[in-house]
Short mmCIF file of C-alpha atoms and ligand atoms in Angstrom, two decimals:
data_model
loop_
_atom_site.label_atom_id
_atom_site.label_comp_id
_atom_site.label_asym_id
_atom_site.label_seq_id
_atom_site.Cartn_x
_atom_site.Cartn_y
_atom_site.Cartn_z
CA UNK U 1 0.00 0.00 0.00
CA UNK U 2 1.48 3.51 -0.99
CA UNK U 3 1.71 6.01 1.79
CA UNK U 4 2.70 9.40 1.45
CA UNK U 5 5.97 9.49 3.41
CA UNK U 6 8.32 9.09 0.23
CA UNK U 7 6.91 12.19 -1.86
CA UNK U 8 9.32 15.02 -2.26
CA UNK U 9 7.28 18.23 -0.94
CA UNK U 10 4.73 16.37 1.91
CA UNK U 11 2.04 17.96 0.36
CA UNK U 12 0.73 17.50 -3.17
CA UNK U 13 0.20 21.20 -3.94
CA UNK U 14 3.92 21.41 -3.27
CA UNK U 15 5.15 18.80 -5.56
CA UNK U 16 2.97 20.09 -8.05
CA UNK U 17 4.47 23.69 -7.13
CA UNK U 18 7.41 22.32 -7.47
CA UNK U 19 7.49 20.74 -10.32
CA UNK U 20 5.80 23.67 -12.76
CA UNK U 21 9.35 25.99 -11.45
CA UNK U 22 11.50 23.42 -12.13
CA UNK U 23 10.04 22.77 -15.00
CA UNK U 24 10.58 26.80 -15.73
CA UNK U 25 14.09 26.40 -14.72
CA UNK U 26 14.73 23.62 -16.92
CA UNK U 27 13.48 25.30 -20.28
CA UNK U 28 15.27 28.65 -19.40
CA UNK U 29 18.28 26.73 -19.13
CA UNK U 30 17.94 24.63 -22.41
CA UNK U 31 16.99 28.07 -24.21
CA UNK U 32 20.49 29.87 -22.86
CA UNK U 33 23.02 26.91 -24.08
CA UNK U 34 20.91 26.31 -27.15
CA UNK U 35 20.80 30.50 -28.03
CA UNK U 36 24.85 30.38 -26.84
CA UNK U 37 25.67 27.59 -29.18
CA UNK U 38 23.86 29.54 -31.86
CA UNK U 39 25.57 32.52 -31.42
CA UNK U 40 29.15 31.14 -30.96
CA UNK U 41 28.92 28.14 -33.64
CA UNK U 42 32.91 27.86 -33.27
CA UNK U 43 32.47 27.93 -29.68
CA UNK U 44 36.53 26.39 -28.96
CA UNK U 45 37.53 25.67 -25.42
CA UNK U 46 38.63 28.57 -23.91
CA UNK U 47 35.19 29.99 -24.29
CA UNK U 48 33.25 27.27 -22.82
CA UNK U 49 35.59 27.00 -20.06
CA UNK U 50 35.40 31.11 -19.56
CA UNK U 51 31.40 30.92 -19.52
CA UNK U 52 31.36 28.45 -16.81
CA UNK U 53 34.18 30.19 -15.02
CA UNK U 54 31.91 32.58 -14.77
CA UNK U 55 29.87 32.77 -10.59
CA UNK U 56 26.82 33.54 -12.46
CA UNK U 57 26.85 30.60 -14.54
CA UNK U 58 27.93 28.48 -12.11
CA UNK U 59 24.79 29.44 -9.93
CA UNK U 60 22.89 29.15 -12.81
CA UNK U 61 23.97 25.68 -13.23
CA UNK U 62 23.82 24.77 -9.78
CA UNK U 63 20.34 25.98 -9.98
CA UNK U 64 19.60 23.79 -13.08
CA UNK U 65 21.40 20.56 -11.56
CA UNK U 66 18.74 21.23 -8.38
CA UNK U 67 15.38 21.64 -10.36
CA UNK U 68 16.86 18.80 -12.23
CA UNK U 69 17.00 16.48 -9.44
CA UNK U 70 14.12 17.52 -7.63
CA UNK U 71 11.60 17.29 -11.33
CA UNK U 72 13.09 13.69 -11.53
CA UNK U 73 12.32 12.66 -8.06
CA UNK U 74 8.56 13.92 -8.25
CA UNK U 75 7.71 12.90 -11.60
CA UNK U 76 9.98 9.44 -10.79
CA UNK U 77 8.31 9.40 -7.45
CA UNK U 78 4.90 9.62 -9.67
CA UNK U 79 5.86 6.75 -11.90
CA UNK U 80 6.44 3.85 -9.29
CA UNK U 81 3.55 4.28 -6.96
CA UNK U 82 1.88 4.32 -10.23
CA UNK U 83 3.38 0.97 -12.05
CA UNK U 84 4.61 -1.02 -8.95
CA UNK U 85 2.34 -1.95 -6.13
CA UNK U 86 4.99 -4.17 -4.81
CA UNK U 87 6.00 -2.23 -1.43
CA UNK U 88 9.31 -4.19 -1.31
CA UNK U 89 10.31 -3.76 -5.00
CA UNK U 90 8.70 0.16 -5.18
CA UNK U 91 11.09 0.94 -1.94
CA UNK U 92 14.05 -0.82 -3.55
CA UNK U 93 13.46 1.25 -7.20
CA UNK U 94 12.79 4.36 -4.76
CA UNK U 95 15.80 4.04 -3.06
CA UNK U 96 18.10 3.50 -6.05
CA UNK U 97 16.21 6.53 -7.68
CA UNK U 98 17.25 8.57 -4.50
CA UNK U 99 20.80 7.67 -4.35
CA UNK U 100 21.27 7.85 -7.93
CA UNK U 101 19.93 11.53 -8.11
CA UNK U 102 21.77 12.50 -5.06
CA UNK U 103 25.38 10.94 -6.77
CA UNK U 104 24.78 12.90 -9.59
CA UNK U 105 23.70 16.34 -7.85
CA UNK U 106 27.31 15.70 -5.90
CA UNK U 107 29.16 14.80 -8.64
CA UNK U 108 27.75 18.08 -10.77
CA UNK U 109 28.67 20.09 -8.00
CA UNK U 110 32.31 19.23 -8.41
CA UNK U 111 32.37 19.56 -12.00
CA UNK U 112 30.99 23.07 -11.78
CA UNK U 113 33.25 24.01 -8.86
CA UNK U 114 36.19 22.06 -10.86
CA UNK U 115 36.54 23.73 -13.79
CA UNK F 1 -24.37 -8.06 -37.05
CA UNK F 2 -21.50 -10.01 -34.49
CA UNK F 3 -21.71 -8.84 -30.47
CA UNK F 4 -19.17 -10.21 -28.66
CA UNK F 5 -19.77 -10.07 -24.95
CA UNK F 6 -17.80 -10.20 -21.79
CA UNK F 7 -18.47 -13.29 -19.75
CA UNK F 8 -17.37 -13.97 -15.97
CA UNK F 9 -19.21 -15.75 -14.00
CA UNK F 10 -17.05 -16.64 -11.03
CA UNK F 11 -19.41 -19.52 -9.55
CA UNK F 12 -18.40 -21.59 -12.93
CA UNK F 13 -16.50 -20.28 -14.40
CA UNK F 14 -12.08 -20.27 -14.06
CA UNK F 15 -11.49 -17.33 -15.99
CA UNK F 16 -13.36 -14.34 -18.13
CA UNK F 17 -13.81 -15.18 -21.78
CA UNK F 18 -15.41 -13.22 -24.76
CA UNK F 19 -18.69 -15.01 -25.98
CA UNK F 20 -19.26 -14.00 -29.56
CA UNK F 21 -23.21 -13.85 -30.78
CA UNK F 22 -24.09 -13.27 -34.55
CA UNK F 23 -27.46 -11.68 -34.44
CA UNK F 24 -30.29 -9.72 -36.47
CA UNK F 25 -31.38 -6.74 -35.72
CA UNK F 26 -35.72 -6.93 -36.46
CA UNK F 27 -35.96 -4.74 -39.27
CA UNK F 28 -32.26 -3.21 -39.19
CA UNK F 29 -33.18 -0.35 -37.02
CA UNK F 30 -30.77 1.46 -35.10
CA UNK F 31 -31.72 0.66 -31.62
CA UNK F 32 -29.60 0.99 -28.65
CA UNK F 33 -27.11 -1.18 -27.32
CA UNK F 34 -29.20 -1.42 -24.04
CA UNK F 35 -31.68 -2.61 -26.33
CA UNK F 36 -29.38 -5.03 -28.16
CA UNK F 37 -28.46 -6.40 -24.91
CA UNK F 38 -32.41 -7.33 -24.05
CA UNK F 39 -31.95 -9.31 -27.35
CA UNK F 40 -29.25 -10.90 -26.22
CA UNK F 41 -30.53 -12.09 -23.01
CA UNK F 42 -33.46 -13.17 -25.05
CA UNK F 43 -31.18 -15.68 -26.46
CA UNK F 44 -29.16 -16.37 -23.39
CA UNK F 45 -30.49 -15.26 -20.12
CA UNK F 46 -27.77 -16.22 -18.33
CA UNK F 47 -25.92 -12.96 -19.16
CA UNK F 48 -25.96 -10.04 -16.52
CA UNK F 49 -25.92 -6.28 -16.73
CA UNK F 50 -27.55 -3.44 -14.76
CA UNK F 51 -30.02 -1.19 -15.75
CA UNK F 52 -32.95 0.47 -14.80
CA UNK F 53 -34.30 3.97 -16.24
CA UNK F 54 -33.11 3.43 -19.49
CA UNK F 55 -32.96 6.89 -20.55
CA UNK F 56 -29.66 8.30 -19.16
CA UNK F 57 -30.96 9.59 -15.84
CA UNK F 58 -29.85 6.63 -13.46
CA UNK F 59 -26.27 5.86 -14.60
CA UNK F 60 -26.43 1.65 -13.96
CA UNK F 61 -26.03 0.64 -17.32
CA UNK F 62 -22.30 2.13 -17.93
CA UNK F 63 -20.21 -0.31 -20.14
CA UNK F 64 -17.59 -0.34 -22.49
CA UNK F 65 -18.73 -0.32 -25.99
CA UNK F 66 -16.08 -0.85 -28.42
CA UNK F 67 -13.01 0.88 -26.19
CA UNK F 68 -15.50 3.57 -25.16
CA UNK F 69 -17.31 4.01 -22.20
CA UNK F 70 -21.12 5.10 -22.21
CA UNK F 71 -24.05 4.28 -21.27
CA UNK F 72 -25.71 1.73 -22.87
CA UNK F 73 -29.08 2.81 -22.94
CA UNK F 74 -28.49 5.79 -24.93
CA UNK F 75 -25.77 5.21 -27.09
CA UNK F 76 -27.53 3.68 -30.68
CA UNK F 77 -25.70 1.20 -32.51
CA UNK F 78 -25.09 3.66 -35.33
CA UNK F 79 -22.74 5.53 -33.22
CA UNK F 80 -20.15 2.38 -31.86
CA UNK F 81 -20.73 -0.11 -33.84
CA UNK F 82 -17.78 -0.33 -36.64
CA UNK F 83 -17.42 -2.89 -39.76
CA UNK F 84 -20.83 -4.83 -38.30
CA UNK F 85 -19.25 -5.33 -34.94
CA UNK F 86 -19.75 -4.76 -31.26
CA UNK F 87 -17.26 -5.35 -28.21
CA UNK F 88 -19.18 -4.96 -25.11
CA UNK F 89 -17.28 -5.47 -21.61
CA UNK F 90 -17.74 -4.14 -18.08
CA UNK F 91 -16.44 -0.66 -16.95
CA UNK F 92 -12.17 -0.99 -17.02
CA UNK F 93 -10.39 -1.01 -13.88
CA UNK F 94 -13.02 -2.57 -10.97
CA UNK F 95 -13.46 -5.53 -10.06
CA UNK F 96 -16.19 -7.81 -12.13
CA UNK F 97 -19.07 -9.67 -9.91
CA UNK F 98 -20.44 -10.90 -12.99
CA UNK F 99 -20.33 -10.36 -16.72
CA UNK F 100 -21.23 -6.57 -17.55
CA UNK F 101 -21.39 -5.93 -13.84
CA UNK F 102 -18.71 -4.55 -11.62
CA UNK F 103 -18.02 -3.87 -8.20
CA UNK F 104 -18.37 -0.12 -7.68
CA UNK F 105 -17.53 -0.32 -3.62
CA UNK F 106 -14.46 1.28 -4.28
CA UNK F 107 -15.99 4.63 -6.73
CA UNK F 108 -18.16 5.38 -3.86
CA UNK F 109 -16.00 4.51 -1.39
CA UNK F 110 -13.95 7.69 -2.86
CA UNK F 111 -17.12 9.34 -3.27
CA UNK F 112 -18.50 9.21 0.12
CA UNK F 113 -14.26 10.58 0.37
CA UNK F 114 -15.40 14.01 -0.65
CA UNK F 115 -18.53 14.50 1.83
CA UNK F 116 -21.07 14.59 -0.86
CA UNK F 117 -23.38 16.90 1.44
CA UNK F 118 -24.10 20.72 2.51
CA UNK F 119 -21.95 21.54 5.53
CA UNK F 120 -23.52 24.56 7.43
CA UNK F 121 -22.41 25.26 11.02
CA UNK F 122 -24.86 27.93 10.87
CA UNK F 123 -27.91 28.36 12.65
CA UNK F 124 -30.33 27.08 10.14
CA UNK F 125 -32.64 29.99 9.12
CA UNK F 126 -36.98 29.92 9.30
CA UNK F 127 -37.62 28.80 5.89
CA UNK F 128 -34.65 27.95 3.93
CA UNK F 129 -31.17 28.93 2.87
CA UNK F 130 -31.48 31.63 0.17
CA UNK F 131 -28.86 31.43 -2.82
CA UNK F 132 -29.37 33.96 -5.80
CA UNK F 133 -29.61 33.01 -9.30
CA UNK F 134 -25.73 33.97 -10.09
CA UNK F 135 -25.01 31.37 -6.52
CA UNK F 136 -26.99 29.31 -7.86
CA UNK F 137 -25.61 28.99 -11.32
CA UNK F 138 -22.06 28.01 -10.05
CA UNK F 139 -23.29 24.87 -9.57
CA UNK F 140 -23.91 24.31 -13.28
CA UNK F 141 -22.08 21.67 -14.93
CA UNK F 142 -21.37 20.05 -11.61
CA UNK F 143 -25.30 19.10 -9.85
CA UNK F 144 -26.12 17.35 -13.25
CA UNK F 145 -23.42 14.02 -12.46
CA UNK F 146 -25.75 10.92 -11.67
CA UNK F 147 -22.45 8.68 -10.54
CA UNK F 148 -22.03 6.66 -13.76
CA UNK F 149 -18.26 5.68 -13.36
CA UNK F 150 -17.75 5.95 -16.89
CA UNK F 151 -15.66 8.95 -16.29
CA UNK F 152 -13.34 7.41 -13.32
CA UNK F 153 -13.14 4.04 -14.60
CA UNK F 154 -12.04 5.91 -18.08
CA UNK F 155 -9.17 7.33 -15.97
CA UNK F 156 -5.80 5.89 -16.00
CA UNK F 157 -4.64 7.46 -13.28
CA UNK F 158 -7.76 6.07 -10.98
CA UNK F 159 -7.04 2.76 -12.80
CA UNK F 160 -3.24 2.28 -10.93
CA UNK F 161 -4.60 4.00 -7.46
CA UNK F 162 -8.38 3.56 -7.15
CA UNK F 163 -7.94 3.61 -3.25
CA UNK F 164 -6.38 6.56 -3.25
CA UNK F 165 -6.93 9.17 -5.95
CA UNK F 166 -10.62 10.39 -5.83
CA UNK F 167 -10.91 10.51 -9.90
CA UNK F 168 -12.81 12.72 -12.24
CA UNK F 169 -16.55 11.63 -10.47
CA UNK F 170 -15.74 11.93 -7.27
CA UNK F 171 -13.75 15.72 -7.63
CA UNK F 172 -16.14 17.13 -9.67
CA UNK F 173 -18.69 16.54 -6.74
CA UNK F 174 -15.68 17.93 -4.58
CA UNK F 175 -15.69 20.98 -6.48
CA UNK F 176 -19.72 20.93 -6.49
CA UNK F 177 -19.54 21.38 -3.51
CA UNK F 178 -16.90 23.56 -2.87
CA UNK F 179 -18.43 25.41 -4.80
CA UNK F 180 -21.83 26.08 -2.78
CA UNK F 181 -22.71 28.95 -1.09
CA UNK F 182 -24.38 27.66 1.10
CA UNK F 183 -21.49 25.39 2.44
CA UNK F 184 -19.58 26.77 5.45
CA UNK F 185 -16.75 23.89 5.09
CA UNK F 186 -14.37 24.89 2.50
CA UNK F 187 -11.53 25.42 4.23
CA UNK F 188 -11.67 21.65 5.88
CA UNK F 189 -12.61 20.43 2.23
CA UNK F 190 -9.52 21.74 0.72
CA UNK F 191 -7.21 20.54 3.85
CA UNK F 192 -8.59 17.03 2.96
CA UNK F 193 -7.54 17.39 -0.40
CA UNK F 194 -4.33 18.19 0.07
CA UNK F 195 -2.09 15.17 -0.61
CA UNK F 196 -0.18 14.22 -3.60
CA UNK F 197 -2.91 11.69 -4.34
CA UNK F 198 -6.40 12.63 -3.89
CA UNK F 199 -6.46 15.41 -6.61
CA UNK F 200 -2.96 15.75 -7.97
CA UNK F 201 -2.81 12.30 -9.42
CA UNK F 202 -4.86 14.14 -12.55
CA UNK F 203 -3.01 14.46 -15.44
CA UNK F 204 -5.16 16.27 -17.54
CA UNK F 205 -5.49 13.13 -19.76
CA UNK F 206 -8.61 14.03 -20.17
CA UNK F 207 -10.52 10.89 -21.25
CA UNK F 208 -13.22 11.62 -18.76
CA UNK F 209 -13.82 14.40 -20.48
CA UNK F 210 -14.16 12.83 -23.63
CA UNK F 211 -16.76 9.98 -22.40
CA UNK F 212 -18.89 11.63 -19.74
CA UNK F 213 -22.63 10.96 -21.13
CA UNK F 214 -24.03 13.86 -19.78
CA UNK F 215 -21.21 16.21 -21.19
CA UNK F 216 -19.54 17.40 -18.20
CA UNK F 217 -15.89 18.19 -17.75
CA UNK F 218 -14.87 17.07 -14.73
CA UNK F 219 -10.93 18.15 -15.77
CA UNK F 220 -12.38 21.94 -15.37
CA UNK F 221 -13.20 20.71 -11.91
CA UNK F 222 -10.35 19.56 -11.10
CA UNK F 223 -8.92 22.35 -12.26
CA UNK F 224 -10.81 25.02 -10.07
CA UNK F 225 -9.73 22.92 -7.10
CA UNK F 226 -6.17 22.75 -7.69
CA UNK F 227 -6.07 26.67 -8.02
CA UNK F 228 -8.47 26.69 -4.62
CA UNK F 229 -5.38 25.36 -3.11
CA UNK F 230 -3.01 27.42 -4.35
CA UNK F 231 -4.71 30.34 -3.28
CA UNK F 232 -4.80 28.99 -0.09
CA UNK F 233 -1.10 27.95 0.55
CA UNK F 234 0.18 31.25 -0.95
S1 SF4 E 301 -19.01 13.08 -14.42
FE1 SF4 E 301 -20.15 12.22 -16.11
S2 SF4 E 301 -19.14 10.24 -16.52
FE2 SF4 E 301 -18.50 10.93 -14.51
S3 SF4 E 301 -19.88 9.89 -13.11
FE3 SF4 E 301 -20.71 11.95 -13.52
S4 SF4 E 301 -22.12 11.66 -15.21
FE4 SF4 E 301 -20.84 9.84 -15.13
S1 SF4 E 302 -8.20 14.62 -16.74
FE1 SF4 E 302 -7.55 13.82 -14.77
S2 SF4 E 302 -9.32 12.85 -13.93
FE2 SF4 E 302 -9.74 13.15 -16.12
S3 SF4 E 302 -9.11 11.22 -17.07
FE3 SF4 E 302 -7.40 12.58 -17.06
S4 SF4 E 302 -6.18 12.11 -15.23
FE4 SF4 E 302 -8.23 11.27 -15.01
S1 FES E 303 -30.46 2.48 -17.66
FE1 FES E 303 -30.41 4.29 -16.43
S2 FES E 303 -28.76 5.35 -17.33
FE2 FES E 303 -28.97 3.68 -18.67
#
């Protein structure tokens, strides 16, 4: 039986909230590196490397990597207590979900703070 | 024409099957499937369905009538009936007690969810409660639902969690009554609704939309509530 304890914001309003910004987040993201690329088709290394040098960009990014994670978790969150009524094997999927999405938010933050 | 019906009949039999009946419709009119189905039982009355007004006011005989579901009684053959052939089976997504009949425990169990009933902590006045024609006309679109299940058994979403997303029925009566001026309770109305189940398991897929027979949109509904609650938390 699904219980409520595993969604992201406790209440649904909030993951619904939560998942509209995001999702906001998300697009204005996509639209900035698509409209760079444009711009700068011969975009070489120093340039990329200067843009995400950049505090703003990094924050940006940071911000992206966040709304990344959290969209994933809600709308992954959304899928399993949907498609598997299985309590032992929805924990086990939620749990790898979880830890998978919090590796990656780690790992982003060093790439942005390593370049 | 060919009908093929679903069968279950758990005292005998060990699993559903699809019974397939050529028949001839006296003097090719275009009845309605409800009325098809009293020629069917003619032939075999060991088949089962519900039904009672047969004119779209008491909501027993929904069914599935060739991937859509309606109610039988006024849905003619002209309108689902395609290449000379019928599939009729139960509502999708309860369980079946017998044939064309389901169990609807579970839709009113969600229904009775949503206190389907004026809430007035108010001193009741002489005569009656008063509402004035623009009040009153709120409740358009809503009052008009007579419970058919087509709508929530149309509904993915209330397919995977039956026991714990209200689906399209069961909100729009939500929002019915949320929606009364005479009610005195919305504020413990919303705080009931406010889990990531009971209303925000809608999608917007819309298929209730699509096969309510008594053309309501229950996704408006469901809309109206969700930005209820949003008013509220912000
Ligand atoms: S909203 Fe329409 S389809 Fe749903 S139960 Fe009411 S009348 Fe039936
Ligand atoms: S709009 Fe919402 S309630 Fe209607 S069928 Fe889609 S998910 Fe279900
Ligand atoms: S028999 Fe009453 S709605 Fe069809």
């Amino acid at each position: 039986m699904v219980t409520n304890v595993t969604s992201f914001g406790r209440s649904g309003l909030y993951d619904w909230m939560i998942q509209r910004v995001t999702a906001v987040v998300l697009l204005a993201y996509t639209l900035f590196i698509v409209g760079f690329l444009l711009l700068n088709p011969d975009v070489d290394f120093q340039q990329w490397q200067a843009l995400f040098a950049n505090t703003a960009m990094r924050i940006f990014t940071l911000l992206l990597v966040l709304s990344f994670a959290a969209h994933a978790w809600i709308g992954l969150w959304c899928v399993t207590t949907d498609y598997i009524p299985m309590t032992g094997l929805r924990f086990l999927v939620q749990a790898v979900t979880g830890l998978m999405t919090f590796v990656y938010v780690a790992w982003a933050i060093h790439i942005i703070w390593g370049v | 024409m060919l009908v093929s019906v679903y069968r279950y009949n758990p005292e005998a039999d060990d699993a559903p099957y699809m019974q397939d009946i050529h028949i001839d419709i006296p003097g090719g009119k275009d009845i309605m499937v409800l009325d098809l189905l009293q020629l069917l039982k003619d032939k075999d009355p060991s088949l089962g369905y519900r039904r009672s007004c047969r004119e779209g006011v008491c909501g027993s005989d929904g069914m599935n009538m060739n991937g859509k579901n309606g109610l039988a009684c006024i849905t003619p053959l002209s309108a689902v009936v395609k290449k000379d052939k019928l599939v009729l089976r139960p509502l999708p997504g309860l369980p079946v007690i017998r044939d064309l009949v389901i169990d609807m425990a579970q839709f009113y169990a969600q229904y009775e969810k949503i206190k389907p009933y004026l809430i007035n902590d108010q001193p009741a006045p002489a005569i009656e409660r008063l509402q004035s024609p623009e009040q009153r006309a709120e409740l358009d679109g809503l009052y008009e639902c007579i419970l058919c299940a087509c709508c929530s058994t149309a509904c993915p979403s209330f397919w995977w969690n039956p026991d714990k997303f209200i689906g399209p029925s069961g909100l729009l009566q939500a929002y019915r009554f949320l929606a009364d001026s005479r009610d005195t309770a919305q504020a413990e109305r919303l705080a009931d609704l406010d889990d990531p189940f009971s209303v925000f398991r809608c999608h917007g897929i819309m298929n209730c939309v699509s096969v309510c027979p008594k053309g309501l949109n229950p996704t408006k509904a469901i809309g109206k509530i969700r930005n209820m609650l949003l008013q509220r938390a912000t």
